[in-house]
Coordinates of C-alpha atoms in Angstrom, one line a residue:
M9 CA 0.0 0.0 0.0
S10 CA 1.4 3.4 -0.9
R11 CA 2.1 6.0 1.8
L12 CA -0.3 8.8 2.3
P13 CA 1.1 12.3 1.5
E14 CA 1.8 14.5 4.5
Q15 CA -0.1 17.5 3.2
D16 CA -0.9 20.7 5.1
L17 CA -3.7 20.1 7.5
P18 CA -5.2 22.1 10.3
P19 CA -4.4 21.1 13.9
G20 CA -5.1 17.4 14.6
R21 CA -6.2 16.6 11.0
H22 CA -3.3 14.2 10.3
R23 CA -4.8 11.9 13.0
L24 CA -8.3 12.3 11.6
L25 CA -7.2 11.7 8.0
K26 CA -5.7 8.4 9.1
E27 CA -8.9 7.5 10.9
H28 CA -11.0 8.3 7.8
L29 CA -8.8 6.5 5.4
M30 CA -6.9 3.8 7.2
T31 CA -8.0 2.8 10.7
E32 CA -11.1 0.8 9.8
I33 CA -8.6 -2.2 9.8
R34 CA -7.9 -1.5 13.5
Q35 CA -11.4 -0.1 14.5
E36 CA -10.1 2.2 17.1
P37 CA -12.9 3.0 19.6
I38 CA -14.3 6.5 19.9
E39 CA -14.7 6.2 23.6
A40 CA -11.6 6.7 25.7
P41 CA -11.2 5.1 29.1
V42 CA -12.7 7.1 31.8
R43 CA -10.4 8.0 34.6
R44 CA -11.3 6.4 37.9
R45 CA -12.6 9.0 40.3
F46 CA -10.5 9.5 43.3
L47 CA -11.9 8.8 46.7
R48 CA -10.8 10.4 49.9
T49 CA -11.8 9.4 53.4
A50 CA -12.4 12.2 56.0
L51 CA -12.0 11.0 59.6
V52 CA -14.4 12.8 61.9
A53 CA -13.8 12.5 65.7
G54 CA -16.2 13.7 68.3
A55 CA -14.8 15.7 71.3
V56 CA -16.6 13.5 73.8
A57 CA -17.3 10.3 71.8
A58 CA -14.6 7.7 71.9
A59 CA -15.6 6.2 68.6
V60 CA -14.2 7.4 65.3
A61 CA -16.4 7.5 62.2
A62 CA -15.1 7.4 58.6
T63 CA -17.0 9.1 55.8
L64 CA -16.4 8.7 52.0
T65 CA -16.4 11.7 49.7
V66 CA -16.3 11.7 45.9
V67 CA -14.1 14.3 44.3
P68 CA -14.6 14.7 40.6
S69 CA -11.5 14.6 38.4
D70 CA -10.6 17.1 35.8
E71 CA -11.8 14.8 33.0
D72 CA -15.3 14.5 34.7
F73 CA -15.8 18.3 34.8
V74 CA -18.1 19.7 32.2
P75 CA -18.1 23.6 32.0
P76 CA -21.5 25.1 31.4
A77 CA -22.2 26.9 28.2
V78 CA -21.6 30.6 28.5
D79 CA -24.2 32.8 26.8
P80 CA -24.8 30.4 23.9
S81 CA -25.5 32.1 20.6
P82 CA -29.3 32.3 19.9
G83 CA -28.6 31.4 16.3
V84 CA -26.6 28.3 17.3
T85 CA -29.3 27.2 19.7
R86 CA -32.1 27.7 17.2
L87 CA -30.3 25.8 14.4
L88 CA -29.4 22.9 16.5
E89 CA -32.7 22.7 18.3
D90 CA -34.4 22.6 14.9
A91 CA -32.0 19.9 13.7
A92 CA -32.7 18.0 16.9
L93 CA -36.5 18.2 16.4
A94 CA -36.1 17.0 12.8
A95 CA -34.0 14.1 14.0
E96 CA -36.6 13.2 16.6
H97 CA -39.3 13.0 14.0
E98 CA -37.5 10.3 12.1
K99 CA -38.8 6.8 12.7
A100 CA -36.3 4.6 14.5
P101 CA -35.4 1.6 12.2
K102 CA -35.8 -2.0 13.2
V103 CA -32.3 -3.4 12.6
R104 CA -31.1 -7.0 12.9
D105 CA -27.7 -7.8 14.4
D106 CA -26.7 -9.6 11.1
Q107 CA -27.2 -6.4 9.0
Y108 CA -24.7 -3.7 8.1
T109 CA -24.7 0.1 8.2
Y110 CA -23.8 1.7 4.9
V111 CA -22.4 5.2 4.5
K112 CA -21.4 6.8 1.2
S113 CA -19.5 10.0 1.3
R114 CA -17.1 12.2 -0.6
A115 CA -14.2 13.8 1.2
A116 CA -10.8 15.5 0.8
W117 CA -8.2 16.6 3.3
G118 CA -5.1 18.8 2.8
I119 CA -3.9 21.4 0.4
S120 CA -1.4 20.0 -2.0
A121 CA 0.0 23.3 -3.3
R122 CA 1.1 26.5 -1.5
T123 CA -0.4 29.5 -3.2
C124 CA -1.3 33.1 -2.6
E125 CA -4.8 32.3 -3.8
V126 CA -7.6 30.8 -1.9
A127 CA -7.2 27.0 -2.2
T128 CA -9.5 24.0 -1.9
A129 CA -8.8 20.6 -0.4
G130 CA -8.5 17.9 -2.8
P131 CA -8.6 15.7 -4.7
L132 CA -12.1 14.5 -3.6
Q133 CA -12.3 10.8 -2.8
T134 CA -15.4 8.6 -2.9
R135 CA -15.8 6.5 0.1
E136 CA -18.2 3.7 1.0
V137 CA -18.2 1.9 4.4
W138 CA -20.1 -1.2 5.4
R139 CA -19.9 -1.9 9.2
S140 CA -21.5 -4.8 11.0
V141 CA -24.4 -3.7 13.2
D142 CA -23.1 -5.6 16.2
G143 CA -19.5 -5.8 15.3
E144 CA -19.5 -9.6 15.0
R145 CA -18.9 -9.8 11.2
E146 CA -16.2 -8.5 8.9
G147 CA -17.0 -5.2 7.3
L148 CA -15.6 -3.4 4.3
V149 CA -14.4 0.0 3.2
R150 CA -13.9 1.1 -0.4
D151 CA -12.0 4.4 -0.9
T152 CA -10.8 5.7 -4.2
G153 CA -7.7 7.0 -2.4
V154 CA -6.6 3.7 -0.7
G155 CA -8.6 1.0 -2.4
T156 CA -10.7 -1.8 -0.8
L157 CA -9.9 -2.8 2.8
P158 CA -11.6 -5.2 5.3
I159 CA -13.0 -4.0 8.6
E160 CA -12.1 -6.6 11.1
P161 CA -14.9 -7.9 13.4
D162 CA -14.8 -6.0 16.7
R163 CA -17.8 -6.4 19.1
D164 CA -16.2 -3.8 21.4
S165 CA -16.0 -1.1 18.7
K166 CA -17.8 2.1 19.6
R167 CA -18.6 2.8 16.0
T168 CA -21.1 0.0 15.6
Y169 CA -24.9 0.8 15.5
R170 CA -25.5 -1.3 18.7
S171 CA -22.8 0.7 20.5
L172 CA -24.2 4.0 19.2
E173 CA -27.6 3.0 20.4
S174 CA -26.2 3.0 24.0
L175 CA -25.1 6.6 23.9
P176 CA -27.1 9.1 26.0
T177 CA -30.3 10.5 24.8
D178 CA -30.3 13.3 27.4
P179 CA -28.5 16.5 26.2
E180 CA -26.7 17.1 29.5
E181 CA -25.6 13.5 29.7
M182 CA -24.4 13.6 26.1
L183 CA -22.4 16.8 26.8
A184 CA -20.8 15.0 29.8
W185 CA -20.0 12.0 27.5
L186 CA -18.4 14.3 24.9
Y187 CA -16.1 15.9 27.5
R188 CA -15.4 12.6 29.2
N189 CA -14.3 10.8 26.0
K190 CA -12.6 13.7 24.1
E191 CA -9.2 12.8 22.7
G192 CA -6.0 14.5 21.6
E193 CA -3.7 17.1 23.2
G194 CA -2.7 20.7 22.6
H195 CA -6.3 22.0 22.2
S196 CA -9.0 23.2 24.5
A197 CA -11.4 20.8 26.1
A198 CA -14.3 22.5 24.4
Y199 CA -12.6 22.1 20.9
R200 CA -11.9 18.4 21.6
A201 CA -15.5 17.9 22.7
F202 CA -16.8 19.5 19.5
D203 CA -14.3 17.5 17.5
L204 CA -15.7 14.3 19.0
A205 CA -19.2 15.4 18.2
V206 CA -18.2 15.9 14.6
E207 CA -16.6 12.5 14.3
T208 CA -19.6 10.8 16.0
A209 CA -22.1 12.4 13.7
G210 CA -20.0 11.8 10.5
E211 CA -19.4 8.4 9.1
T212 CA -22.0 6.6 11.2
V213 CA -25.7 5.9 11.3
L214 CA -27.1 7.4 14.5
P215 CA -30.4 6.5 16.1
P216 CA -32.8 9.5 15.9
K217 CA -32.9 10.2 19.7
V218 CA -29.1 10.0 19.9
S219 CA -28.7 12.5 17.0
A220 CA -31.1 14.8 18.8
A221 CA -29.2 14.7 22.0
L222 CA -25.9 15.2 20.2
Y223 CA -27.1 18.3 18.5
R224 CA -28.5 19.8 21.7
A225 CA -25.3 19.0 23.5
V226 CA -23.2 20.8 20.8
A227 CA -25.3 23.9 21.4
R228 CA -24.1 23.8 25.0
I229 CA -20.4 23.8 24.2
P230 CA -18.8 27.2 24.9
G231 CA -17.4 28.8 21.8
V232 CA -19.6 27.3 19.2
V233 CA -20.5 29.9 16.5
L234 CA -23.1 30.1 13.7
V235 CA -21.9 30.1 10.1
K236 CA -24.8 31.4 7.9
D237 CA -23.4 30.0 4.6
S238 CA -21.2 27.0 4.2
V239 CA -20.5 24.6 1.4
D240 CA -19.9 20.8 1.7
A241 CA -17.6 18.7 -0.5
V242 CA -20.1 18.4 -3.4
G243 CA -21.1 22.0 -3.4
R244 CA -24.3 21.9 -1.4
H245 CA -24.9 25.1 0.5
G246 CA -26.2 25.0 4.1
T247 CA -26.1 26.7 7.5
A248 CA -23.4 25.5 9.9
V249 CA -22.2 25.6 13.4
G250 CA -18.4 25.9 13.9
F251 CA -15.7 26.0 16.4
V252 CA -12.7 28.3 16.1
E253 CA -9.4 27.0 17.5
G254 CA -6.5 29.3 18.0
D255 CA -7.9 32.0 15.6
T256 CA -6.5 30.2 12.6
S257 CA -9.1 27.6 11.6
R258 CA -12.7 26.8 12.0
R259 CA -14.3 23.3 11.9
E260 CA -17.9 23.2 10.8
L261 CA -20.9 20.9 10.9
I262 CA -23.2 21.8 7.9
F263 CA -26.9 21.4 7.8
D264 CA -29.4 21.5 5.0
R265 CA -31.4 24.8 5.4
R266 CA -34.7 23.1 4.4
T267 CA -34.6 19.6 5.8
L268 CA -32.0 20.3 8.6
I269 CA -30.3 17.0 7.8
L270 CA -26.6 16.9 8.3
L271 CA -24.8 17.4 5.0
G272 CA -21.1 17.2 5.9
T273 CA -18.2 19.0 7.4
R274 CA -15.6 21.7 6.5
D275 CA -12.3 23.0 7.9
V276 CA -11.6 26.6 6.9
V277 CA -8.4 28.7 7.3
L278 CA -9.3 32.0 8.9
K279 CA -6.1 34.0 8.3
D280 CA -3.0 33.7 6.2
S281 CA -1.0 30.8 7.9
P282 CA 2.6 29.8 7.5
T283 CA 3.5 26.4 6.3
N284 CA 6.8 24.9 5.0
P285 CA 9.0 27.9 4.1
G286 CA 10.9 28.3 0.8
Q287 CA 8.0 27.2 -1.4
V288 CA 5.4 29.0 -3.5
C289 CA 4.1 32.2 -1.8
D290 CA 6.8 32.0 0.9
G291 CA 5.1 29.0 2.5
M292 CA 1.7 30.7 3.2
I293 CA -1.8 29.3 3.0
K294 CA -4.3 32.0 2.1
A295 CA -7.2 32.8 4.4
G296 CA -10.4 31.3 3.2
S297 CA -8.7 28.1 2.0
V298 CA -10.6 24.9 2.7
Q299 CA -8.2 22.3 4.3
G300 CA -10.8 19.6 4.9
T301 CA -14.3 18.9 3.4
S302 CA -16.8 16.1 3.4
A303 CA -20.3 15.3 2.2
V304 CA -22.5 12.4 3.3
L305 CA -24.4 11.2 0.3
E306 CA -26.3 8.2 1.7
R307 CA -26.9 6.4 5.0
A308 CA -28.7 3.0 5.1
F309 CA -28.9 -0.5 6.4
V310 CA -28.1 -3.5 4.1
D311 CA -27.9 -7.2 4.4
K312 CA -24.4 -7.9 3.2
A313 CA -21.0 -6.1 3.2
G314 CA -20.5 -4.7 -0.3
E315 CA -24.2 -4.5 -1.0
R316 CA -25.7 -1.1 -1.9
P317 CA -29.2 0.1 -1.0

């Protein structure tokens, strides 16, 4: 298998590129281990009583702490509440354990050329993923960039439909789950929680109530902004919510304005950013360049890996 090119990506995107294009072989779980809470025992002795009583107090760790949303944007709240309501009105499918989820999408990551002009990620790859509903059977991924690869059976994978069914349907509990299971280093906790929400909503088939809880939880993440016009990988315009990390890039979840269905994602450069020096345009990527883009074209359930709806 040929080596993937190390193109210019926004923070953390090399990891996500490998997840999107390669790691179905390994099926890395979304959910990270939760740190065990620390317990401390406070001994309370009475002045007269001879007996000594011990009490147990739970002290939450940093990873369990979920900061409240600070003055959430009315536009963000309205869009995500409408998207949640639309998701809730979808009929929950009856799915057998021996079936497969099917997701077809188009995506591109990285800018291959340094230029003083606004650039677009590319080239676009077509991607189809068949994943066993319960993780007991081998799945399949077909990607025009890397070819056809098997998805090894993994009943403990957090990407299977049965695992996704177990996610919280209460927005506050979902928010806590996002913070508790965020991954990566070098970014704010809020960004990593938003990033996990994007990955969870992306190349998966979510139960309707889980989708609704996820959207409402995202509205509670501090720093989420409204993007009135965004474009997915196949040129569909929609309204998005985004998160700006370090004033240099914004990651977006794009929704159809009419149906409020999730269309895809986009990563946009917000200001001229340095890259490898000594190349075209003195190693700068122009503000407005799109460094990552995706579009979900179809989600369904099928009876066999490799079968299309």
